PDB file of C-alpha atoms in Angstrom:
ATOM      1  CA  MET A 326      86.291  87.600  93.285  1.00 38.00           C
ATOM      2  CA  SER A 327      89.853  86.960  94.475  1.00 34.00           C
ATOM      3  CA  ASP A 328      91.240  88.193  97.807  1.00 38.00           C
ATOM      4  CA  ASP A 329      93.439  90.684  95.959  1.00 35.00           C
ATOM      5  CA  GLU A 330      90.469  92.046  94.061  1.00 33.00           C
ATOM      6  CA  GLN A 331      88.467  92.350  97.285  1.00 38.00           C
ATOM      7  CA  ARG A 332      91.319  94.193  98.989  1.00 37.00           C
ATOM      8  CA  GLY A 333      91.670  96.466  95.987  1.00 37.00           C
ATOM      9  CA  ARG A 334      87.970  97.244  95.961  1.00 37.00           C
ATOM     10  CA  GLY A 335      88.026  97.895  99.712  1.00 40.00           C
ATOM     11  CA  ALA A 336      90.988 100.227  99.382  1.00 36.00           C
ATOM     12  CA  ALA A 337      89.240 102.042  96.560  1.00 36.00           C
ATOM     13  CA  SER A 338      86.137 102.455  98.721  1.00 36.00           C
ATOM     14  CA  VAL A 339      88.192 103.878 101.593  1.00 32.00           C
ATOM     15  CA  HIS A 340      89.898 106.216  99.170  1.00 35.00           C
ATOM     16  CA  ARG A 341      86.558 107.421  97.805  1.00 32.00           C
ATOM     17  CA  VAL A 342      85.135 107.956 101.287  1.00 33.00           C
ATOM     18  CA  GLY A 343      88.285 109.751 102.380  1.00 39.00           C
ATOM     19  CA  GLY A 344      88.108 111.897  99.288  1.00 40.00           C
ATOM     20  CA  LEU A 345      84.492 112.826  99.982  1.00 32.00           C
ATOM     21  CA  LEU A 346      85.232 113.689 103.604  1.00 32.00           C
ATOM     22  CA  GLY A 347      88.240 115.703 102.502  1.00 43.00           C
ATOM     23  CA  ASP A 348      86.105 117.621 100.023  1.00 42.00           C
ATOM     24  CA  LEU A 349      83.480 118.337 102.690  1.00 34.00           C
ATOM     25  CA  GLN A 350      86.144 119.511 105.116  1.00 43.00           C
ATOM     26  CA  SER A 351      87.685 121.676 102.454  1.00 44.00           C
ATOM     27  CA  ALA A 352      84.297 123.156 101.673  1.00 45.00           C
ATOM     28  CA  ASP A 353      83.812 124.102 105.358  1.00 47.00           C
ATOM     29  CA  ASP A 354      87.312 124.910 106.555  1.00 50.00           C
ATOM     30  CA  GLN A 355      89.416 125.543 103.447  1.00 51.00           C
ATOM     31  CA  PRO A 356      87.304 127.085 100.694  1.00 51.00           C
ATOM     32  CA  VAL A 357      90.402 127.845  98.616  1.00 49.00           C
ATOM     33  CA  ALA A 358      91.408 124.149  98.237  1.00 64.00           C
ATOM     34  CA  PRO A 359      89.571 123.622  94.909  1.00 70.00           C
ATOM     35  CA  ARG A 360      91.233 126.740  93.572  1.00 70.00           C
ATOM     36  CA  ARG A 361      94.614 125.416  94.687  1.00 65.00           C
ATOM     37  CA  ARG A 362      93.983 122.168  92.835  1.00 78.00           C
ATOM     38  CA  ALA A 363      93.006 124.116  89.736  1.00 80.00           C
ATOM     39  CA  ASP A 364      96.190 126.183  90.066  1.00 81.00           C
ATOM     40  CA  ALA A 365      98.252 122.995  90.323  1.00 81.00           C
ATOM     41  CA  GLU A 366      96.662 121.559  87.187  1.00 85.00           C
ATOM     42  CA  ARG A 367      97.221 124.805  85.316  1.00 88.00           C
ATOM     43  CA  ASN A 368     100.862 124.904  86.425  1.00 89.00           C
ATOM     44  CA  ARG A 369     101.378 121.317  85.316  1.00 89.00           C
ATOM     45  CA  ALA A 370      99.903 122.054  81.895  1.00 89.00           C
ATOM     46  CA  GLN A 371     102.155 125.115  81.550  1.00 91.00           C
ATOM     47  CA  ILE A 372     105.204 123.096  82.565  1.00 92.00           C
ATOM     48  CA  LEU A 373     104.510 120.294  80.095  1.00 90.00           C
ATOM     49  CA  SER A 374     103.776 122.688  77.244  1.00 90.00           C
ATOM     50  CA  ALA A 375     106.921 124.749  77.872  1.00 92.00           C
ATOM     51  CA  ALA A 376     109.095 121.656  78.278  1.00 90.00           C
ATOM     52  CA  GLU A 377     107.862 120.107  75.050  1.00 87.00           C
ATOM     53  CA  GLN A 378     108.824 123.288  73.216  1.00 89.00           C
ATOM     54  CA  LEU A 379     112.284 123.297  74.827  1.00 91.00           C
ATOM     55  CA  PHE A 380     112.838 119.637  73.999  1.00 86.00           C
ATOM     56  CA  ALA A 381     111.992 120.375  70.365  1.00 84.00           C
ATOM     57  CA  GLU A 382     114.296 123.415  70.148  1.00 88.00           C
ATOM     58  CA  GLN A 383     117.489 121.964  71.637  1.00 86.00           C
ATOM     59  CA  ASP A 384     119.123 118.704  72.635  1.00 82.00           C
ATOM     60  CA  PRO A 385     116.613 117.373  75.193  1.00 79.00           C
ATOM     61  CA  ARG A 386     119.448 115.995  77.307  1.00 79.00           C
ATOM     62  CA  SER A 387     120.776 119.534  77.818  1.00 88.00           C
ATOM     63  CA  VAL A 388     117.494 121.036  79.065  1.00 91.00           C
ATOM     64  CA  THR A 389     117.660 122.098  82.716  1.00 94.00           C
ATOM     65  CA  MET A 390     114.989 122.493  85.357  1.00 94.00           C
ATOM     66  CA  GLY A 391     115.784 126.206  85.518  1.00 94.00           C
ATOM     67  CA  GLU A 392     115.061 126.580  81.797  1.00 95.00           C
ATOM     68  CA  ILE A 393     111.779 124.697  82.149  1.00 95.00           C
ATOM     69  CA  ALA A 394     110.661 126.800  85.113  1.00 95.00           C
ATOM     70  CA  LYS A 395     111.518 130.040  83.311  1.00 94.00           C
ATOM     71  CA  ALA A 396     109.777 129.013  80.082  1.00 94.00           C
ATOM     72  CA  ALA A 397     106.690 127.858  82.005  1.00 93.00           C
ATOM     73  CA  GLY A 398     106.540 131.015  84.086  1.00 93.00           C
ATOM     74  CA  VAL A 399     106.593 129.127  87.396  1.00 92.00           C
ATOM     75  CA  GLY A 400     108.955 129.054  90.346  1.00 92.00           C
ATOM     76  CA  ARG A 401     111.443 126.247  90.796  1.00 92.00           C
ATOM     77  CA  ALA A 402     109.665 125.074  93.939  1.00 92.00           C
ATOM     78  CA  THR A 403     106.431 124.723  91.944  1.00 91.00           C
ATOM     79  CA  LEU A 404     108.260 122.753  89.262  1.00 92.00           C
ATOM     80  CA  TYR A 405     109.976 120.428  91.740  1.00 92.00           C
ATOM     81  CA  ARG A 406     106.681 119.674  93.465  1.00 90.00           C
ATOM     82  CA  SER A 407     105.567 117.930  90.273  1.00 88.00           C
ATOM     83  CA  PHE A 408     108.803 116.664  88.703  1.00 92.00           C
ATOM     84  CA  PRO A 409     112.213 115.779  90.153  1.00 92.00           C
ATOM     85  CA  ASP A 410     114.221 116.293  86.953  1.00 91.00           C
ATOM     86  CA  PRO A 411     113.898 117.068  83.205  1.00 90.00           C
ATOM     87  CA  SER A 412     113.772 113.383  82.332  1.00 85.00           C
ATOM     88  CA  SER A 413     110.616 112.920  84.414  1.00 87.00           C
ATOM     89  CA  VAL A 414     108.978 115.798  82.545  1.00 89.00           C
ATOM     90  CA  ALA A 415     109.803 114.127  79.236  1.00 85.00           C
ATOM     91  CA  VAL A 416     108.470 110.812  80.545  1.00 85.00           C
ATOM     92  CA  ALA A 417     105.156 112.476  81.437  1.00 87.00           C
ATOM     93  CA  LEU A 418     104.884 113.964  77.944  1.00 86.00           C
ATOM     94  CA  LEU A 419     105.781 110.708  76.228  1.00 86.00           C
ATOM     95  CA  ASP A 420     103.609 108.559  78.449  1.00 87.00           C
ATOM     96  CA  GLU A 421     100.316 109.366  76.746  1.00 80.00           C
ATOM     97  CA  HIS A 422     101.643 108.505  73.298  1.00 85.00           C
ATOM     98  CA  GLU A 423     103.132 105.238  74.528  1.00 91.00           C
ATOM     99  CA  ARG A 424      99.971 104.244  76.399  1.00 90.00           C
ATOM    100  CA  ARG A 425      98.008 104.653  73.191  1.00 90.00           C
ATOM    101  CA  LEU A 426     100.346 102.219  71.435  1.00 94.00           C
ATOM    102  CA  GLN A 427     100.157  99.808  74.350  1.00 94.00           C
ATOM    103  CA  GLY A 428      96.391  99.714  73.992  1.00 94.00           C
ATOM    104  CA  GLN A 429      96.719  98.882  70.310  1.00 95.00           C
ATOM    105  CA  LEU A 430      99.081  96.003  71.109  1.00 95.00           C
ATOM    106  CA  ILE A 431      96.573  94.524  73.536  1.00 95.00           C
ATOM    107  CA  TYR A 432      93.228  95.294  71.913  1.00 94.00           C
ATOM    108  CA  GLY A 433      93.910  96.492  68.380  1.00 95.00           C
ATOM    109  CA  PRO A 434      93.450  94.596  65.127  1.00 96.00           C
ATOM    110  CA  PRO A 435      96.210  92.369  63.739  1.00 96.00           C
ATOM    111  CA  PRO A 436      99.017  92.415  62.887  1.00 96.00           C
ATOM    112  CA  LEU A 437      99.786  94.986  65.598  1.00 96.00           C
ATOM    113  CA  GLY A 438      97.175  93.476  67.906  1.00 96.00           C
ATOM    114  CA  PRO A 439      96.467  89.800  68.603  1.00 95.00           C
ATOM    115  CA  GLY A 440      95.638  87.341  65.846  1.00 94.00           C
ATOM    116  CA  ALA A 441      98.663  87.467  63.517  1.00 95.00           C
ATOM    117  CA  PRO A 442     101.800  85.267  63.451  1.00 94.00           C
ATOM    118  CA  ALA A 443     104.493  86.322  65.905  1.00 95.00           C
ATOM    119  CA  GLY A 444     106.875  87.479  63.178  1.00 94.00           C
ATOM    120  CA  GLU A 445     104.238  89.717  61.625  1.00 95.00           C
ATOM    121  CA  ARG A 446     103.298  91.160  65.008  1.00 96.00           C
ATOM    122  CA  LEU A 447     106.934  91.941  65.808  1.00 97.00           C
ATOM    123  CA  ALA A 448     107.350  93.603  62.416  1.00 97.00           C
ATOM    124  CA  ALA A 449     104.204  95.675  63.019  1.00 97.00           C
ATOM    125  CA  PHE A 450     105.467  96.631  66.469  1.00 97.00           C
ATOM    126  CA  TYR A 451     108.748  97.839  64.994  1.00 98.00           C
ATOM    127  CA  LEU A 452     106.915  99.987  62.464  1.00 97.00           C
ATOM    128  CA  ALA A 453     104.621 101.464  65.120  1.00 97.00           C
ATOM    129  CA  MET A 454     107.571 102.270  67.369  1.00 97.00           C
ATOM    130  CA  LEU A 455     109.463 103.890  64.519  1.00 97.00           C
ATOM    131  CA  ASP A 456     106.423 106.050  63.811  1.00 96.00           C
ATOM    132  CA  LEU A 457     106.331 107.075  67.476  1.00 94.00           C
ATOM    133  CA  LEU A 458     110.044 107.940  67.389  1.00 95.00           C
ATOM    134  CA  GLU A 459     109.627 109.874  64.162  1.00 94.00           C
ATOM    135  CA  ARG A 460     106.878 112.012  65.669  1.00 90.00           C
ATOM    136  CA  HIS A 461     108.215 112.349  69.212  1.00 90.00           C
ATOM    137  CA  LEU A 462     111.988 111.855  69.018  1.00 91.00           C
ATOM    138  CA  PRO A 463     112.834 114.902  71.202  1.00 88.00           C
ATOM    139  CA  LEU A 464     110.679 113.496  74.001  1.00 86.00           C
ATOM    140  CA  ALA A 465     112.185 110.022  73.649  1.00 89.00           C
ATOM    141  CA  LEU A 466     115.690 111.484  73.745  1.00 87.00           C
ATOM    142  CA  GLY A 467     114.771 113.379  76.887  1.00 83.00           C
ATOM    143  CA  ALA A 468     113.203 110.401  78.621  1.00 81.00           C
ATOM    144  CA  GLU A 469     114.560 107.117  77.341  1.00 77.00           C
ATOM    145  CA  THR A 470     118.279 107.293  76.635  1.00 77.00           C
ATOM    146  CA  GLY A 471     121.160 105.548  78.341  1.00 81.00           C
ATOM    147  CA  PRO A 472     120.423 103.482  81.465  1.00 85.00           C
ATOM    148  CA  ALA A 473     117.229 105.493  82.054  1.00 81.00           C
ATOM    149  CA  ARG A 474     115.629 103.715  79.106  1.00 87.00           C
ATOM    150  CA  PHE A 475     115.598 100.397  80.921  1.00 90.00           C
ATOM    151  CA  ARG A 476     113.931 101.827  84.016  1.00 85.00           C
ATOM    152  CA  THR A 477     110.838 103.267  82.332  1.00 84.00           C
ATOM    153  CA  GLY A 478     107.495 101.568  82.661  1.00 86.00           C
ATOM    154  CA  ALA A 479     107.091 101.658  78.896  1.00 90.00           C
ATOM    155  CA  TYR A 480     110.279  99.645  78.358  1.00 93.00           C
ATOM    156  CA  GLY A 481     108.994  97.068  80.819  1.00 94.00           C
ATOM    157  CA  PHE A 482     105.792  96.829  78.798  1.00 95.00           C
ATOM    158  CA  TRP A 483     107.701  96.431  75.526  1.00 96.00           C
ATOM    159  CA  ARG A 484     109.769  93.628  77.139  1.00 97.00           C
ATOM    160  CA  VAL A 485     106.638  91.750  78.154  1.00 96.00           C
ATOM    161  CA  HIS A 486     105.191  92.136  74.669  1.00 97.00           C
ATOM    162  CA  VAL A 487     108.318  90.931  72.863  1.00 97.00           C
ATOM    163  CA  ARG A 488     108.763  88.040  75.291  1.00 97.00           C
ATOM    164  CA  THR A 489     105.178  86.960  74.639  1.00 96.00           C
ATOM    165  CA  LEU A 490     105.839  86.933  70.897  1.00 96.00           C
ATOM    166  CA  LEU A 491     109.029  84.904  71.346  1.00 96.00           C
ATOM    167  CA  VAL A 492     107.250  82.389  73.591  1.00 95.00           C
ATOM    168  CA  ASP A 493     104.307  82.152  71.180  1.00 92.00           C
ATOM    169  CA  HIS A 494     106.772  81.360  68.431  1.00 92.00           C
ATOM    170  CA  GLY A 495     108.262  78.568  70.532  1.00 92.00           C
ATOM    171  CA  VAL A 496     111.650  80.091  71.367  1.00 92.00           C
ATOM    172  CA  GLU A 497     112.962  77.860  74.157  1.00 90.00           C
ATOM    173  CA  ASP A 498     115.045  80.520  75.933  1.00 93.00           C
ATOM    174  CA  PRO A 499     113.469  83.877  75.075  1.00 95.00           C
ATOM    175  CA  ASP A 500     114.916  86.054  77.830  1.00 96.00           C
ATOM    176  CA  PRO A 501     118.367  86.741  76.297  1.00 94.00           C
ATOM    177  CA  LEU A 502     116.684  87.734  73.021  1.00 94.00           C
ATOM    178  CA  ILE A 503     114.223  90.273  74.427  1.00 96.00           C
ATOM    179  CA  ASP A 504     116.596  93.204  74.797  1.00 96.00           C
ATOM    180  CA  ILE A 505     118.414  92.278  71.587  1.00 95.00           C
ATOM    181  CA  ALA A 506     115.088  92.501  69.777  1.00 96.00           C
ATOM    182  CA  LEU A 507     114.375  95.884  71.385  1.00 97.00           C
ATOM    183  CA  SER A 508     117.833  97.372  70.825  1.00 95.00           C
ATOM    184  CA  PRO A 509     117.051  98.667  67.277  1.00 95.00           C
ATOM    185  CA  LEU A 510     114.414 100.938  68.855  1.00 96.00           C
ATOM    186  CA  SER A 511     116.881 102.954  70.912  1.00 94.00           C
ATOM    187  CA  PRO A 512     116.131 106.685  70.460  1.00 93.00           C
ATOM    188  CA  GLU A 513     119.870 107.401  70.070  1.00 94.00           C
ATOM    189  CA  LEU A 514     120.175 104.819  67.296  1.00 96.00           C
ATOM    190  CA  PHE A 515     117.126 106.181  65.528  1.00 97.00           C
ATOM    191  CA  GLN A 516     118.505 109.719  65.764  1.00 95.00           C
ATOM    192  CA  PHE A 517     121.855 108.572  64.339  1.00 96.00           C
ATOM    193  CA  GLN A 518     120.286 106.714  61.429  1.00 97.00           C
ATOM    194  CA  ARG A 519     117.720 109.389  60.581  1.00 96.00           C
ATOM    195  CA  HIS A 520     119.646 112.587  61.144  1.00 95.00           C
ATOM    196  CA  GLN A 521     123.303 111.676  60.725  1.00 96.00           C
ATOM    197  CA  LEU A 522     123.141 108.913  58.130  1.00 97.00           C
ATOM    198  CA  GLY A 523     120.075 110.439  56.480  1.00 97.00           C
ATOM    199  CA  LEU A 524     118.157 107.163  56.208  1.00 97.00           C
ATOM    200  CA  SER A 525     114.409 107.507  55.722  1.00 96.00           C
ATOM    201  CA  ALA A 526     112.004 106.118  58.304  1.00 95.00           C
ATOM    202  CA  GLU A 527     110.527 103.921  55.573  1.00 96.00           C
ATOM    203  CA  ARG A 528     113.919 102.421  54.771  1.00 97.00           C
ATOM    204  CA  ILE A 529     114.696 101.754  58.424  1.00 97.00           C
ATOM    205  CA  GLY A 530     111.241 100.244  58.921  1.00 97.00           C
ATOM    206  CA  GLY A 531     111.534  97.971  55.921  1.00 97.00           C
ATOM    207  CA  SER A 532     114.828  96.565  57.170  1.00 97.00           C
ATOM    208  CA  LEU A 533     113.471  96.067  60.679  1.00 97.00           C
ATOM    209  CA  ALA A 534     110.421  94.247  59.348  1.00 96.00           C
ATOM    210  CA  VAL A 535     112.727  91.820  57.518  1.00 96.00           C
ATOM    211  CA  PHE A 536     114.825  91.477  60.674  1.00 96.00           C
ATOM    212  CA  ALA A 537     111.729  90.694  62.767  1.00 95.00           C
ATOM    213  CA  ARG A 538     110.546  87.936  60.456  1.00 93.00           C
ATOM    214  CA  ARG A 539     113.978  86.368  60.155  1.00 92.00           C
ATOM    215  CA  LEU A 540     114.574  86.572  63.894  1.00 90.00           C
ATOM    216  CA  LEU A 541     111.491  84.513  64.580  1.00 88.00           C
ATOM    217  CA  GLU A 542     111.999  82.206  61.642  1.00 79.00           C
ATOM    218  CA  SER A 543     115.429  81.223  62.968  1.00 54.00           C
ATOM    219  CA  GLY A 544     114.656  81.567  66.653  1.00 46.00           C
ATOM    220  CA  GLY A 545     113.100  78.168  66.959  1.00 48.00           C
ATOM    221  CA  GLY A 546     109.450  77.243  66.854  1.00 47.00           C
ATOM    222  CA  ARG A 547     107.023  74.461  67.366  1.00 46.00           C
TER     223      ARG A 547
END
């Protein structure tokens, strides 16, 4: 086991012990603590449910913290204890869907998961992302538009994935291509193509699949 792993395990042990002692202390001195935790979880669930409804009903970028608090039936102080702004609420809602896709990229069957040529994997990734945008566009618009898109953990994961595909294909200088390859997946672009131009998701996906294969065909390879 590496030093980092040992330190991580030690920290986890301290955390568990601290948690147990805290629970015992709460049981003796603060019997309402478990109820407070339950209240916090219930408030969080109410906030996320209300926010998702608001994001679906109006432009997610116009939703305010006051609207979320009112719809959730909680005070602003309660809301701000969990989330600093509407974008962070949208990120929390979108996170579970994106983590599911991330797992498929790492462990799933090809072509989305390992085992297929890089061009086919990139095409499959595009199609999976388009499906996510089709189903959860209001959340993506609330969480991943403008400069905020590049700061999310999910975008960092997508960058690593696309870079790996470019390197596997033998692209000598992959870094300038990563964000170019991800740019067609912008939520704003998808909204424009789907809802202003009226293009179907299938038509957009078919074109992106062709783009993915040609990008890696011409990008250089071993």
